[in-house]
Amino acid sequence: MSNPGSSLSEGTVYGSRIAMTEDSLALLERNRGSAEPWDLGETKTSGEAQCGVPGLYLSCFDMLLTEDATWLVKVSDASPALAVPMTRMEHEDEPEQCPVIDSQEQGLSPGLEGQEEERSLEQVQSMVVGEVLKDIETACKLLNIAADPIDWNSGNVQKWLLWTEHLYRLPHAGKAFHDLIGKDLCAMSEEDFRQRSPQCGDTLHAHLDIWKSTAWMKERCSVGETKTTGCEDLWSEADSSCSGQPIHLWQFLRELLRKPHNYGRCIRWLNKEKGIFKIEDSAHVARLWGLRKNRPAMNYDKLSRSIRQYYKKGIIRKPDVSQRLVYQFVHPV
DNA sequence: GATTAGGATTAGT
DNA sequence: ACTAATCCTAATC
C-alpha cells in the first residue's frame, strides 16, 4: 500500500498549502479501515482508553483504504494512465466544491509518467480532502457549531470535545478544557493539550488541527465569493442550522437521511418517493439526536415518543403496512 | 426484550 | 403557546 499520509504531508492540495501537521495526518491514517466510521459506541472506555485505539473518524479513509483499495493500489503502483474514478464520491447531492478544485483539474501538462502519477495522486488527495470537508460540515450541522474553531464559544468547545471523544472513544476530558473558548483552543500548542489531558491531548490537538486546516482552506476557497453570512456559506441548502429556531426532530431525521454516506448505517430510506424510512440503529439515532439537542439522556424510547406526537400533526405516520422502526413522512419532498 | 401507542407532566423557548 | 423531554402503563411483535 502506498502511503497517503506521506503524500499528503507534501502539503500541496488544491494548489495551495495545507497546514496539516504530521500528527493530524497520522491521526487520519490511524483511523483507516474502520467498519463503522460514525459509530458512537458507548463511552465505556475501560481498556481501550488509549489514544492509539482505532478511533473512528474519516469515512473517506474507509473508502480509500478498504472498499476501493484495489483501484487505489493500481493508481499508485502501476497504472499512471488509469482514469481515477471520481464518480463514486461526487454523486452525492451537495454542490459544495471549492472553485479551486476545478481549476486544479485543468492546466495539466501531460507527458512524463511521473507527472501523470503525481496528477493521479493529487486527484486522490482532492478526493480525500473533499471528504474531510464533507465530514466536518456534517459534524458542524449535527452539533450546530461553526466550522472554524476560532468562532467557538465555550459551549461549542465542549460539544466538539464530547463529539471528538465519542469518535475516538477517548476518556472524557472535557473538564480539562471547560474554561476555554475556540480562540484559546486554537492558540494552544500540542504541549498545552497534553498538559491539560495527558492521556489524549495529542489526539485532540491533532483532530483540532484538521479542523483548523479545513477552516483555513475554506477561507482560501471562498475568496471572491459573494459575501454571505458564515452560515449560508457553510450549508448550500438553507436548513435548520441557519434558521435560528431550534431544530425539529423531523428536520433532523431528514438531515440524516440526506447523508446516507455518513448515516446510512443507522437510518435510511426504504422508499424515498413515498417518504418511508427505516431507523436501522435506534440507539445510534437517539444518541445523535441527544447530541444535537444537548440531551445526553436521550434514548429511543423518548425519541420515538416525539415521533408519535407527529402522528396527529400530520408530519410523520406509520406506513400502511406497519413495520418495526419504519416511519413515513406524510409530505415527502 | 424491544418496540409501539398514547396519557400525563415538566422543561425550555 | 408550543415543542420536546421525561416518565409512565399497557399492548404487541
Tab-separated table of C-alpha atoms (C1' of nucleotides) in Angstrom, chain A residues 249-250 253-254 257 266-283 285-286 299-312 314-332, chain B residues 2-6:
chain	number	residue	atom	x	y	z
A	249	LEU	CA	-36.927	16.229	15.201
A	250	TRP	CA	-38.439	15.628	11.788
A	253	LEU	CA	-34.233	12.977	10.640
A	254	ARG	CA	-34.441	14.467	7.156
A	257	LEU	CA	-31.459	10.779	5.580
A	266	CYS	CA	-28.344	3.996	11.261
A	267	ILE	CA	-31.178	5.460	9.201
A	268	ARG	CA	-32.092	5.076	5.531
A	269	TRP	CA	-34.848	5.435	3.007
A	270	LEU	CA	-36.924	2.399	2.198
A	271	ASN	CA	-38.897	4.378	-0.332
A	272	LYS	CA	-37.697	7.900	-0.788
A	273	GLU	CA	-40.551	8.853	-3.109
A	274	LYS	CA	-43.128	7.887	-0.532
A	275	GLY	CA	-41.058	9.241	2.326
A	276	ILE	CA	-40.764	5.879	4.002
A	277	PHE	CA	-37.641	5.409	6.061
A	278	LYS	CA	-36.268	2.901	8.488
A	279	ILE	CA	-34.300	3.511	11.630
A	280	GLU	CA	-31.696	0.790	11.469
A	281	ASP	CA	-29.924	1.627	14.687
A	282	SER	CA	-32.351	3.188	17.105
A	283	ALA	CA	-29.805	3.744	19.849
A	285	VAL	CA	-30.015	7.787	16.053
A	286	ALA	CA	-31.140	8.645	19.563
A	299	ASN	CA	-32.829	7.390	24.084
A	300	TYR	CA	-35.015	5.772	21.505
A	301	ASP	CA	-37.907	5.449	23.897
A	302	LYS	CA	-38.093	9.199	24.240
A	303	LEU	CA	-37.218	9.940	20.655
A	304	SER	CA	-39.959	7.646	19.414
A	305	ARG	CA	-42.451	9.331	21.743
A	306	SER	CA	-41.633	12.584	19.997
A	307	ILE	CA	-42.104	10.960	16.633
A	308	ARG	CA	-45.505	9.711	17.762
A	309	GLN	CA	-46.506	13.248	18.588
A	310	TYR	CA	-46.186	13.886	14.879
A	311	TYR	CA	-48.953	11.427	14.107
A	312	LYS	CA	-51.801	13.756	14.883
A	314	GLY	CA	-49.691	15.003	10.154
A	315	ILE	CA	-45.939	15.219	9.842
A	316	ILE	CA	-44.948	11.597	10.257
A	317	ARG	CA	-47.066	8.476	10.352
A	318	LYS	CA	-46.696	4.748	10.321
A	319	PRO	CA	-46.737	3.336	6.802
A	320	ASP	CA	-49.778	1.387	5.649
A	321	VAL	CA	-48.029	-1.862	6.317
A	322	SER	CA	-46.665	-1.138	9.743
A	323	GLN	CA	-43.188	-2.433	10.401
A	324	ARG	CA	-40.956	-2.021	13.359
A	325	LEU	CA	-38.737	1.071	13.234
A	326	VAL	CA	-40.276	2.134	9.943
A	327	TYR	CA	-41.962	5.507	9.612
A	328	GLN	CA	-43.255	7.634	6.804
A	329	PHE	CA	-43.180	11.358	6.167
A	330	VAL	CA	-46.714	12.418	5.359
A	331	HIS	CA	-45.410	15.020	2.931
A	332	PRO	CA	-42.380	13.604	1.158
B	2	DA	C1'	-37.527	-4.272	22.093
B	3	DT	C1'	-40.969	-1.689	20.049
B	4	DT	C1'	-45.413	0.691	19.815
B	5	DA	C1'	-49.097	3.586	21.486
B	6	DG	C1'	-50.603	7.318	23.933
